[in-house]
Amino acid sequence: MTEELQDLSFLVLFNAAADAMLLVDSTGHVIHANSAAQLLLEYTEVELCSLEVEALMPFRYRQHHRQYRDFFYNKPEKRPMGYGRDLFALSRSGKEIAVDIGLSPIQTQKQLFTLITFYVAEKRYQAEQALRISEERLRLAKQAAGLGVFDFDSKHDVIHWDERMREIWGGDSSESISYEKFIDAIHPNDREARQAALERATDPAGNGEFNLEYRVINPKDKVEHWVATTGRMHFEEGYATRLIGVARDVTDRKIHEKKLQDERSETENIFKQQVAARTASAIAHELNQPLGAISAYSEVALHALQSGLVDRDKLKRALEGCVLQAQRAGRSLHELMAFLQKGELVTEKLDINKIVKEAVDITRGNGFGDFHTLLNLDPDMPAVLGNRVQVQKVLVNLLRNAVEAMRNANIPYSAITITARTNKDFNMAHVIVQDCGPGLDAETAKRIFEPFFTTKPTGIGMGLAISRALIEANGGQLWFEPTTNAGASFHFTLPFAP
Amino acid sequence: MMATVFIIDDDPAIRDSLSLMIEQENIAVETYENAESFLAAYQPECCGCAIIDVRMPGMDGMQLQEVLSKRNIILPVIFLTGHGDIPMSVQAMKAGAVDFLTKPVTREKLLISVRAAIHECEKKCFEISTHQEAVSRLSELTDRERGVMLLAIQGYPNKEIARHLGISHRTVEIHKSKIMHKTGAANLLDLARIAHEGNTDS
């Protein structure tokens, strides 16, 4: 046995080795290359034997390698090369092969040879191990996030999916499912929305994103799940081919949202009931006041007639009071109806500057004459689109409020500034009515647009509420802005005519 | 003094119609559009009653009642309200309101309330004036005379009073005669009444 072994020369063993090996002389030239090395590096032995070792490594390592080679020859010892760095061998076809390299000095009497061994299998194992770790990490992350992964092959109408997806969809253990079966598990009411989302993602002009929440009914246990999916469509030559993405079970969140929604709508209902109760109470008050006066006036008249002590002036006053109060009640009702009803709006092109001047004239004509106006109107203002009567009514109402506020505060010089200009932010006509009265305190400012809120003794409290409704019906906005100087300033916008 | 009804309501039609109604009964009426202007115009010696709207801008009816009571104004209050607010009416009555009427109020109900309120006011006014008269009469007495009076109205005979105060029987008689003269009391019983009315505790 020993004799037989002695017959086995170095070269026989060298050639039989499973790992690729090169024998290199002290000048760095290859002397021998075993068959595994020839296979790995894609050279014949003859070709290899004319090469320096540097020719077998990527170009970027060659320059420094000669120095390393000198270090090794100065202190030859058996060791792995590269000290943990990633090493690559370069094949004849230019392929870089990840390898570990062992260096073994072989000292003969004449010279020093180096046996180079390439450990490819070990390196591959490490790479596979790294891949496994990476996959495991991904799997754990998916598990932690509750994510399922799907890959929809739209050419073959097949969906490849992972375990989590199968769990949600109640699928069997196979790696894929037909598109038809996949859709079957989706809630019938959500299929259309899903189809629409898919079509958007399929559109080559779009961004290919697929985002949707829909319900899945597990065919096994019939339990409904809400699923949030996010994916991206992949295109080949302009055609959508694959939709890859993740799905997550969001049932708990949906249930929570539904609960919140229910609570919110309940709160809203209570609020609406309160508003209705307050509205009814305010209507009652508005009608009760004139009714109370009419009742008293009538009894005064009746008593005068019954007692025979008729004072004609007082009788006249009582009956006139009846008439006025009945009319007041009617007017209140009309105003309320105007507020509550939403009739068809007839709009026309309006010159807002002209409307402002008309409104000032109307206000002056209605016994509100004692005020000065400062008109700050843009002469180049384009025409606005609105209902003439309604816009005028709003302006008159704002002017009246301003006059009353200044009169009640005994302002000696009552002046109202009316500004009309283009609001560039909204591209709308912007009108500001500013008085020099006492202004509004914060509490009043907060409530000023509430129906039936009033600071006036005989006010119904509908003026600003109606004004705001009218401006909004005309496509604009009406608001109050606190000003730094004294006085209240009301703003409204109206759209320009096209 | 003639009674006056004060109507405090922010609604001019209510003020006008109610004042016509009350004037028909030959009762004087004054109207105010808010609590502040009424308080500014009110004279303490006025007698009558106040008809106050619960719901007014500025100081409301309930706040006005509070101010009247703080200022010791004895004017009885009739509240007028748009709709019967029971908790509010209970609170108003507890605070001393004579009545809590709902608009529209009938002539009959209003006048009954107004008459009752005026009557109560007159009664209170009378009590106050007799009290004030007694106080002013008693204020003329000297300390010694006051001491004699307190013993006399408790029924002590002159002899006892003299012994108690350490003065002569004759001096007690002189004091008593001065007391009867200064207070205008007809007899001892009358003097006891005056002393009682003049007592600041009553």
XYZ file of C-alpha atoms in Angstrom:
700
model
C 0.000 0.000 0.000
C 2.744 2.401 1.006
C 4.694 1.517 -2.110
C 1.707 2.203 -4.272
C 1.298 5.546 -2.619
C 4.924 6.350 -3.211
C 4.308 5.807 -6.898
C 1.747 8.595 -6.885
C 3.768 11.584 -7.909
C 2.973 15.136 -6.918
C 1.631 15.837 -10.383
C -0.827 12.955 -10.314
C -2.265 14.177 -7.051
C -2.129 17.727 -8.301
C -4.183 16.858 -11.364
C -6.666 14.734 -9.457
C -7.516 17.467 -6.953
C -11.095 18.711 -7.019
C -10.053 22.295 -6.352
C -8.421 24.374 -9.048
C -4.669 24.603 -8.450
C -1.768 26.406 -10.035
C 1.925 25.917 -9.392
C 3.800 29.166 -9.796
C 7.537 29.789 -9.859
C 9.410 32.539 -8.075
C 8.935 34.914 -11.035
C 5.156 34.611 -10.742
C 4.766 32.502 -13.876
C 2.470 29.491 -13.993
C 4.406 26.214 -14.222
C 1.515 23.789 -13.882
C -2.281 24.094 -13.905
C -4.489 21.183 -12.923
C -7.587 20.187 -14.876
C -9.925 21.841 -12.387
C -8.017 25.108 -12.859
C -8.229 24.780 -16.628
C -11.953 24.274 -16.363
C -12.422 27.192 -13.981
C -10.245 29.646 -15.846
C -11.148 28.413 -19.360
C -7.584 28.049 -20.508
C -5.621 25.003 -21.726
C -2.606 24.071 -19.628
C -0.286 25.222 -22.401
C -1.943 28.640 -22.471
C -1.798 28.975 -18.709
C 1.846 28.087 -18.571
C 2.842 31.138 -20.502
C 0.992 33.515 -18.134
C 1.972 35.537 -15.126
C -0.471 35.106 -12.219
C -1.502 38.747 -12.552
C -3.138 37.888 -15.894
C -5.604 35.730 -13.963
C -7.025 38.513 -11.854
C -9.199 41.502 -12.738
C -7.248 44.423 -14.057
C -7.911 46.631 -11.020
C -5.929 44.304 -8.710
C -2.943 43.710 -10.942
C -0.798 46.729 -10.116
C -0.632 46.133 -6.397
C -0.357 42.429 -6.660
C 3.326 42.425 -7.588
C 4.159 44.070 -4.291
C 2.086 41.492 -2.427
C 3.935 38.789 -4.351
C 7.291 40.192 -3.157
C 6.062 40.263 0.459
C 5.099 36.629 0.157
C 8.475 35.578 -1.229
C 10.305 37.482 1.475
C 8.363 35.611 4.154
C 6.938 32.501 2.583
C 4.362 30.718 4.738
C 1.173 28.826 4.189
C -1.750 31.216 4.416
C -4.971 32.323 2.796
C -4.598 35.201 0.405
C -6.252 38.589 0.713
C -6.856 38.657 4.491
C -10.660 38.476 4.261
C -11.007 40.678 1.206
C -13.302 39.583 -1.596
C -11.098 37.953 -4.222
C -11.869 37.287 -7.842
C -10.278 35.199 -10.527
C -10.546 36.343 -14.126
C -11.455 33.684 -16.710
C -10.369 33.736 -20.287
C -13.791 34.973 -21.386
C -13.519 37.877 -18.924
C -15.844 36.410 -16.260
C -15.010 37.348 -12.670
C -15.295 34.376 -10.352
C -15.579 34.876 -6.601
C -13.001 32.640 -4.958
C -11.034 32.099 -1.795
C -7.347 31.552 -2.499
C -4.861 29.524 -0.483
C -1.117 30.070 -0.868
C 1.328 27.248 0.009
C 5.077 27.774 -0.438
C 6.968 24.723 -1.708
C 10.729 25.080 -1.194
C 12.999 22.843 -3.281
C 16.742 22.943 -3.242
C 16.817 25.157 -6.257
C 13.940 27.502 -5.865
C 10.694 28.457 -4.211
C 7.435 27.439 -5.821
C 4.000 28.510 -4.749
C 0.949 26.311 -4.875
C -2.175 28.396 -5.433
C -5.510 26.773 -4.644
C -8.842 28.297 -5.668
C -11.701 27.389 -3.359
C -14.789 28.032 -5.443
C -17.237 25.718 -3.710
C -16.665 27.338 -0.330
C -17.237 30.744 -1.809
C -20.447 29.650 -3.505
C -21.653 28.161 -0.266
C -21.033 31.456 1.470
C -22.920 33.328 -1.241
C -25.820 30.919 -0.942
C -25.729 31.252 2.795
C -25.851 35.038 2.452
C -28.790 34.722 0.092
C -30.568 32.419 2.513
C -29.991 34.875 5.361
C -31.243 37.692 3.205
C -34.314 35.694 2.200
C -34.937 34.724 5.790
C -34.639 38.341 6.807
C -37.130 39.317 4.113
C -39.464 36.526 5.190
C -39.321 37.621 8.832
C -39.845 41.245 7.874
C -42.829 40.270 5.725
C -44.159 38.192 8.581
C -43.692 41.010 11.076
C -45.453 43.461 8.743
C -48.084 40.878 7.811
C -47.192 41.371 4.175
C -48.015 38.926 1.444
C -46.239 39.127 -1.900
C -47.865 38.575 -5.257
C -46.597 38.531 -8.805
C -49.308 38.704 -11.424
C -48.194 37.391 -14.803
C -50.700 39.085 -17.049
C -49.509 37.215 -20.179
C -50.522 33.883 -18.716
C -53.237 35.102 -16.311
C -51.478 33.476 -13.375
C -50.658 34.872 -9.988
C -47.589 33.646 -8.146
C -47.932 34.199 -4.457
C -46.457 33.475 -1.071
C -47.788 31.744 1.978
C -49.306 34.846 3.543
C -51.285 35.574 0.374
C -52.510 31.979 0.298
C -53.557 32.319 3.916
C -55.665 35.440 3.245
C -57.168 34.058 0.041
C -57.703 30.619 1.567
C -55.693 29.051 -1.261
C -54.071 25.599 -1.311
C -50.342 25.119 -1.002
C -49.507 25.602 -4.680
C -47.162 28.439 -5.616
C -49.599 30.030 -8.024
C -53.299 30.470 -8.703
C -55.279 31.249 -11.820
C -56.352 34.847 -12.143
C -59.983 33.757 -12.369
C -59.837 31.941 -9.018
C -57.979 34.857 -7.487
C -60.797 37.218 -8.503
C -63.475 34.813 -7.266
C -62.402 35.433 -3.665
C -62.760 39.212 -4.002
C -65.969 40.759 -2.690
C -68.351 41.200 -5.682
C -68.925 44.864 -4.832
C -65.183 45.570 -4.941
C -64.321 43.789 -8.190
C -65.212 46.737 -10.367
C -63.015 49.148 -8.383
C -60.159 46.664 -8.484
C -60.538 46.229 -12.240
C -60.471 50.013 -12.671
C -57.310 50.302 -10.547
C -55.695 47.522 -12.553
C -56.570 49.263 -15.815
C -55.017 52.484 -14.555
C -51.838 50.589 -13.662
C -51.859 48.885 -17.056
C -51.995 52.183 -18.933
C -48.513 52.669 -20.438
C -49.016 56.441 -20.177
C -49.559 56.206 -16.412
C -47.098 55.622 -13.601
C -47.930 51.920 -13.333
C -48.815 52.187 -9.673
C -51.481 49.953 -8.232
C -52.928 51.021 -4.868
C -56.238 49.762 -3.572
C -58.084 48.521 -0.528
C -60.701 45.871 -1.106
C -62.451 42.993 0.581
C -61.566 39.346 0.188
C -63.893 36.596 1.311
C -61.876 33.566 2.287
C -63.614 30.703 0.447
C -62.716 28.273 3.231
C -64.153 29.988 6.291
C -66.227 32.722 4.527
C -64.575 35.334 6.740
C -64.321 38.777 5.181
C -60.925 40.475 5.199
C -59.999 43.991 4.170
C -56.808 43.922 2.127
C -54.585 46.885 1.275
C -52.500 46.220 -1.818
C -49.639 48.219 -3.250
C -47.843 47.219 -6.399
C -46.200 48.344 -9.571
C -46.801 47.230 -13.116
C -43.801 46.188 -15.191
C -43.780 46.805 -18.900
C -42.023 45.015 -21.742
C -41.867 46.852 -25.027
C -44.756 49.054 -23.976
C -46.970 46.195 -22.810
C -47.895 45.537 -19.220
C -46.587 42.107 -18.334
C -46.222 41.757 -14.587
C -47.791 43.364 -11.566
C -45.636 42.759 -8.527
C -46.624 43.989 -5.122
C -47.578 43.339 -1.551
C -50.892 42.877 0.237
C -51.673 43.437 3.883
C -54.676 42.461 5.978
C -56.100 45.752 7.317
C -59.401 44.378 8.662
C -58.776 45.607 12.216
C -57.995 49.099 11.036
C -61.120 49.124 8.848
C -63.293 48.014 11.746
C -61.778 50.751 13.882
C -62.359 53.324 11.154
C -65.956 52.213 10.770
C -66.487 52.588 14.503
C -65.016 56.089 14.435
C -67.172 56.937 11.435
C -70.292 55.718 13.247
C -69.412 57.742 16.306
C -68.777 60.789 14.176
C -72.103 60.518 12.359
C -73.853 60.060 15.689
C -72.214 63.247 16.979
C -73.240 64.974 13.777
C -76.818 63.843 14.255
C -76.894 65.189 17.785
C -75.443 68.443 16.510
C -78.039 68.622 13.732
C -80.803 67.990 16.249
C -79.481 70.776 18.418
C -79.338 73.126 15.447
C -82.888 72.132 14.493
C -84.093 72.710 18.054
C -82.386 76.077 18.193
C -83.770 77.018 14.781
C -87.288 76.046 15.830
C -86.898 78.013 19.058
C -85.649 81.041 17.144
C -88.528 80.830 14.642
C -90.943 80.582 17.569
C -89.422 83.698 19.091
C -89.551 85.614 15.805
C -93.240 84.860 15.347
C -94.189 85.094 19.005
C -93.015 88.683 19.370
C -95.364 90.182 16.741
C -98.134 87.805 17.824
C -97.762 89.010 21.409
C -98.052 92.626 20.269
C -101.015 91.902 17.970
C -102.820 90.110 20.787
C -102.308 93.052 23.160
C -103.244 95.709 20.566
C -106.405 93.782 19.657
C -107.504 93.474 23.266
C -106.907 97.179 23.772
C -109.164 97.938 20.790
C -111.781 95.462 21.909
C -111.819 96.783 25.459
C -112.156 100.342 24.220
C -115.186 99.388 22.132
C -116.771 97.316 24.911
C -116.305 99.960 27.570
C -117.574 102.693 25.258
C -114.615 104.884 26.218
C -113.219 105.218 22.704
C -110.126 107.379 22.379
C -109.907 107.562 18.567
C -106.136 108.260 18.483
C -105.342 105.350 20.752
C -107.716 103.044 18.894
C -106.006 104.015 15.634
C -102.584 103.382 17.188
C -103.660 99.919 18.371
C -105.072 98.916 14.983
C -102.056 100.277 13.111
C -99.888 98.288 15.493
C -101.841 95.148 14.594
C -101.268 95.726 10.882
C -97.556 96.468 11.224
C -96.933 93.514 13.498
C -98.826 91.106 11.244
C -96.686 92.338 8.351
C -93.539 91.966 10.432
C -94.439 88.337 11.183
C -95.012 87.708 7.487
C -91.702 89.296 6.558
C -89.826 87.175 9.076
C -91.382 84.077 7.571
C -90.446 85.126 4.039
C -86.867 85.754 5.060
C -86.691 82.378 6.722
C -88.119 80.679 3.670
C -85.679 82.535 1.422
C -82.883 81.196 3.577
C -84.171 77.646 3.730
C -85.195 77.327 0.090
C -82.709 77.035 -2.709
C -84.411 78.288 -5.834
C -82.893 78.320 -9.305
C -80.302 81.032 -9.667
C -80.473 83.376 -12.643
C -77.073 84.947 -13.223
C -75.850 87.617 -15.600
C -72.715 89.632 -16.280
C -72.504 92.386 -13.678
C -70.436 95.525 -13.311
C -69.603 95.238 -9.615
C -68.629 98.919 -9.378
C -72.083 99.900 -10.605
C -73.767 97.500 -8.159
C -71.768 99.035 -5.287
C -72.944 102.548 -6.221
C -76.547 101.370 -6.589
C -76.422 99.667 -3.198
C -75.144 102.869 -1.568
C -78.055 104.796 -3.151
C -80.609 102.211 -2.005
C -79.242 102.278 1.555
C -79.347 106.077 1.643
C -82.929 106.005 0.327
C -84.038 103.651 3.101
C -83.537 106.116 5.911
C -79.935 105.174 6.526
C -78.776 108.418 4.995
C -76.366 109.719 7.582
C -73.120 108.190 6.402
C -70.198 109.020 4.166
C -68.695 106.610 1.692
C -65.170 106.252 0.454
C -65.259 104.261 -2.783
C -62.050 102.510 -3.682
C -63.069 100.839 -6.929
C -60.854 99.383 -9.635
C -62.047 100.987 -12.894
C -60.651 98.082 -14.937
C -62.463 95.406 -12.968
C -63.729 92.682 -15.331
C -67.430 91.766 -15.249
C -68.513 89.294 -12.583
C -71.136 86.594 -12.926
C -73.982 86.731 -10.427
C -77.594 87.441 -9.625
C -78.067 91.219 -9.620
C -80.779 91.359 -6.950
C -78.992 88.993 -4.600
C -75.594 90.691 -4.823
C -77.269 94.050 -4.301
C -79.191 92.704 -1.306
C -75.971 91.500 0.302
C -74.274 94.867 -0.199
C -77.262 96.784 1.171
C -77.330 94.470 4.180
C -73.614 94.984 4.881
C -74.012 98.754 4.520
C -77.000 98.809 6.890
C -75.122 96.782 9.483
C -72.209 99.189 9.212
C -74.417 102.255 9.582
C -76.285 100.795 12.556
C -73.077 99.771 14.281
C -71.642 103.278 13.936
C -74.911 104.939 14.914
C -75.283 102.802 18.070
C -71.722 103.618 19.061
C -72.398 107.355 18.508
C -69.548 107.687 16.043
C -69.564 111.396 15.103
C -68.294 110.931 11.571
C -69.775 107.764 10.059
C -67.709 106.682 7.086
C -67.786 103.415 5.182
C -64.973 102.393 2.874
C -65.985 100.127 0.020
C -63.164 98.501 -1.919
C -63.583 96.435 -5.077
C -60.524 94.813 -6.617
C -59.248 91.617 -8.190
C -58.142 88.971 -5.750
C -55.171 87.406 -7.535
C -55.022 84.367 -5.254
C -58.512 83.199 -6.174
C -58.811 85.078 -9.488
C -62.117 86.509 -8.292
C -63.653 89.902 -7.712
C -63.099 90.875 -4.059
C -65.324 93.434 -2.310
C -64.581 94.815 1.168
C -67.036 96.833 3.266
C -65.253 98.493 6.176
C -66.880 100.757 8.752
C -65.329 102.860 11.518
C -67.615 101.563 14.271
C -66.589 99.694 17.421
C -65.840 96.438 15.543
C -66.666 92.985 16.858
C -65.389 91.236 19.959
C -63.967 87.750 19.464
C -67.088 85.973 20.747
C -69.406 87.917 18.458
C -67.074 87.497 15.492
C -67.205 83.739 16.001
C -70.994 83.607 15.976
C -71.885 86.440 13.615
C -72.820 84.127 10.704
C -74.967 81.791 12.799
C -78.642 81.909 11.897
C -80.654 83.884 14.484
C -77.590 85.366 16.107
C -78.091 89.083 16.557
C -76.794 92.004 18.587
C -79.638 94.282 17.542
C -82.804 94.802 19.632
C -85.279 94.037 16.867
C -82.999 92.113 14.535
C -84.094 88.690 13.461
C -80.465 87.556 13.255
C -80.731 86.286 9.714
C -79.072 89.115 7.755
C -75.509 87.818 7.644
C -76.564 84.182 7.503
C -78.700 84.958 4.446
C -75.988 87.166 2.924
C -73.447 84.387 3.245
C -75.874 81.859 1.737
C -76.557 84.227 -1.167
C -72.875 84.859 -1.927
C -72.137 81.141 -1.713
C -75.043 80.452 -4.094
C -73.345 82.887 -6.483
C -70.097 80.946 -6.290
C -68.262 83.259 -3.900
C -67.404 83.470 -0.211
C -68.371 85.934 2.518
C -66.296 86.358 5.668
C -65.367 88.696 8.472
C -61.812 89.836 9.068
C -60.651 91.482 12.247
C -58.789 94.685 11.446
C -55.963 96.333 13.279
C -57.646 99.714 13.205
C -61.138 100.281 14.602
C -64.201 99.041 12.766
C -65.515 95.842 11.280
C -64.610 94.695 7.798
C -66.637 92.227 5.785
C -65.257 90.619 2.642
C -66.870 88.741 -0.195
C -65.735 87.309 -3.487
C -67.574 86.645 -6.736
C -66.389 84.749 -9.793
C -65.564 86.663 -12.966
C -67.746 86.129 -16.007
C -66.099 83.728 -18.438
C -98.035 108.348 45.709
C -99.365 107.265 42.323
C -98.244 103.860 41.111
C -96.296 103.567 37.867
C -95.777 100.453 35.755
C -92.318 100.265 34.193
C -92.156 98.225 31.004
C -88.633 97.088 30.040
C -88.644 95.255 26.704
C -86.393 95.543 23.640
C -89.324 95.119 21.241
C -90.984 98.497 20.513
C -94.313 96.872 19.525
C -94.550 94.995 22.806
C -93.763 98.182 24.750
C -96.345 100.155 22.807
C -99.186 97.605 22.964
C -98.719 96.819 26.656
C -98.499 100.460 27.620
C -101.792 101.160 25.754
C -103.375 98.262 27.613
C -102.260 99.380 31.068
C -103.014 103.047 30.440
C -106.605 102.024 29.667
C -106.836 101.186 33.384
C -105.649 104.677 34.270
C -102.320 103.450 35.541
C -99.234 105.464 34.628
C -96.717 103.675 32.379
C -93.081 104.324 31.583
C -91.273 102.280 28.939
C -87.586 101.482 28.505
C -85.867 99.600 25.668
C -83.204 98.100 27.868
C -82.266 97.423 31.474
C -79.486 100.001 31.525
C -81.673 102.955 30.538
C -84.306 101.916 33.113
C -81.741 101.748 35.914
C -80.401 105.149 34.905
C -83.868 106.742 35.069
C -85.273 104.971 38.136
C -85.990 107.051 41.274
C -85.988 105.073 44.545
C -89.238 106.583 45.832
C -91.177 105.247 42.810
C -94.011 102.872 43.592
C -95.649 100.398 41.229
C -94.137 97.404 39.466
C -91.800 96.430 36.623
C -92.744 94.268 33.623
C -89.446 92.868 32.349
C -88.724 90.868 29.200
C -86.504 87.907 30.093
C -84.680 87.944 26.767
C -82.977 91.259 26.016
C -79.688 92.200 24.432
C -77.195 93.587 26.937
C -78.355 93.004 30.511
C -81.139 90.407 30.391
C -84.224 90.222 32.610
C -82.766 87.897 35.221
C -79.656 90.036 35.587
C -81.818 93.132 35.997
C -83.747 91.423 38.804
C -80.452 90.694 40.527
C -79.353 94.334 40.283
C -82.700 95.556 41.684
C -82.403 93.236 44.648
C -78.762 94.241 45.289
C -79.756 97.894 45.284
C -82.617 97.180 47.736
C -85.166 98.395 45.209
C -88.455 96.908 46.373
C -90.206 97.256 43.006
C -92.084 93.934 42.401
C -91.131 92.232 39.127
C -93.392 90.551 36.555
C -91.437 88.613 33.953
C -92.505 88.238 30.361
C -91.101 85.409 28.288
C -91.546 84.140 24.746
C -91.906 80.518 25.707
C -92.446 78.966 29.096
C -89.023 78.086 30.373
C -89.841 76.238 33.580
C -86.389 76.119 35.222
C -85.959 79.809 34.506
C -89.395 80.666 35.902
C -88.659 78.699 39.080
C -85.407 80.586 39.509
C -87.144 83.922 38.894
C -89.914 83.184 41.417
C -87.353 82.077 44.014
C -85.561 85.359 43.470
C -88.788 87.128 44.372
C -90.635 87.707 41.088
C -94.375 88.277 41.483
C -95.287 86.472 38.283
C -93.857 84.808 35.191
C -96.100 85.360 32.164
C -95.852 83.852 28.692
C -96.345 85.965 25.571
C -98.876 86.496 24.127
C -100.393 87.419 27.499
C -104.128 88.092 27.849
C -105.337 91.420 29.109
C -107.026 89.735 32.050
C -103.948 87.877 33.247
C -101.668 90.840 32.828
C -103.936 93.239 34.702
C -104.463 90.791 37.584
C -100.704 90.448 37.904
C -100.118 94.177 37.638
C -102.731 94.976 40.303
C -101.367 92.320 42.654
C -97.849 93.652 42.141
C -98.886 97.251 42.766
C -100.740 96.182 45.891
C -97.696 94.366 47.171
C -95.552 97.377 46.441
C -97.887 99.663 48.312
C -97.910 97.299 51.286
C -94.130 97.215 51.313
C -93.954 100.976 50.904
C -96.295 101.446 53.851
C -94.261 99.106 56.030
C -91.137 100.944 55.112
C -92.595 104.385 55.775
C -93.967 103.414 59.199
C -90.645 101.861 60.049
C -88.806 104.962 58.959
C -91.204 107.164 60.957
C -90.741 105.083 64.083
C -86.973 105.130 63.653
C -86.987 108.896 63.345
C -89.223 109.294 66.413
C -87.122 106.972 68.532
C -83.970 108.755 67.464
C -85.061 111.820 69.417
C -84.959 109.949 72.743
C -82.032 110.380 75.108
C -80.205 107.287 76.380
C -81.915 107.561 79.764
C -85.347 107.900 78.158
C -84.583 104.842 75.949
C -83.682 102.895 79.088
C -86.920 103.891 80.787
C -88.906 103.013 77.647
C -87.391 99.517 77.360
C -88.385 98.740 80.954
C -91.813 100.365 80.625
C -92.842 98.384 77.549
C -91.846 95.198 79.360
C -94.582 96.052 81.866
C -92.496 97.200 84.851
C -94.384 99.694 87.137
C -92.776 103.116 87.728
C -91.607 102.094 91.207
C -89.682 99.101 89.830
C -88.167 101.208 87.054
C -87.040 103.833 89.593
C -85.440 101.203 91.809
C -83.832 99.464 88.832
C -82.277 102.628 87.462
C -81.528 104.152 90.867
C -83.563 107.279 90.251
C -86.605 108.750 91.951
C -90.181 107.794 91.209
C -90.867 111.357 90.202
C -88.013 111.434 87.651
C -89.374 108.220 86.007
C -92.758 109.941 85.633
C -91.106 112.974 83.949
C -89.117 110.724 81.563
C -92.225 108.750 80.642
C -94.171 111.879 79.845
C -91.326 113.124 77.605
C -91.132 109.701 75.873
C -94.891 109.707 75.117
C -94.613 113.242 73.783
C -91.548 112.646 71.554
C -92.828 109.380 70.029
C -96.431 110.561 69.773
C -97.580 107.302 71.339
C -101.155 107.366 72.660
C -100.491 104.781 75.345
C -98.020 102.139 76.458
C -99.285 99.570 73.943
C -98.804 102.083 71.140
C -95.296 102.800 72.411
C -94.485 99.078 72.347
C -95.601 98.921 68.672
C -93.441 101.919 67.728
C -90.454 100.462 69.540
C -91.002 97.189 67.690
C -91.322 98.866 64.262
C -88.288 101.014 64.894
C -86.227 98.024 65.744
C -83.721 97.800 62.907
C -83.915 94.017 63.038
C -87.495 93.966 61.736
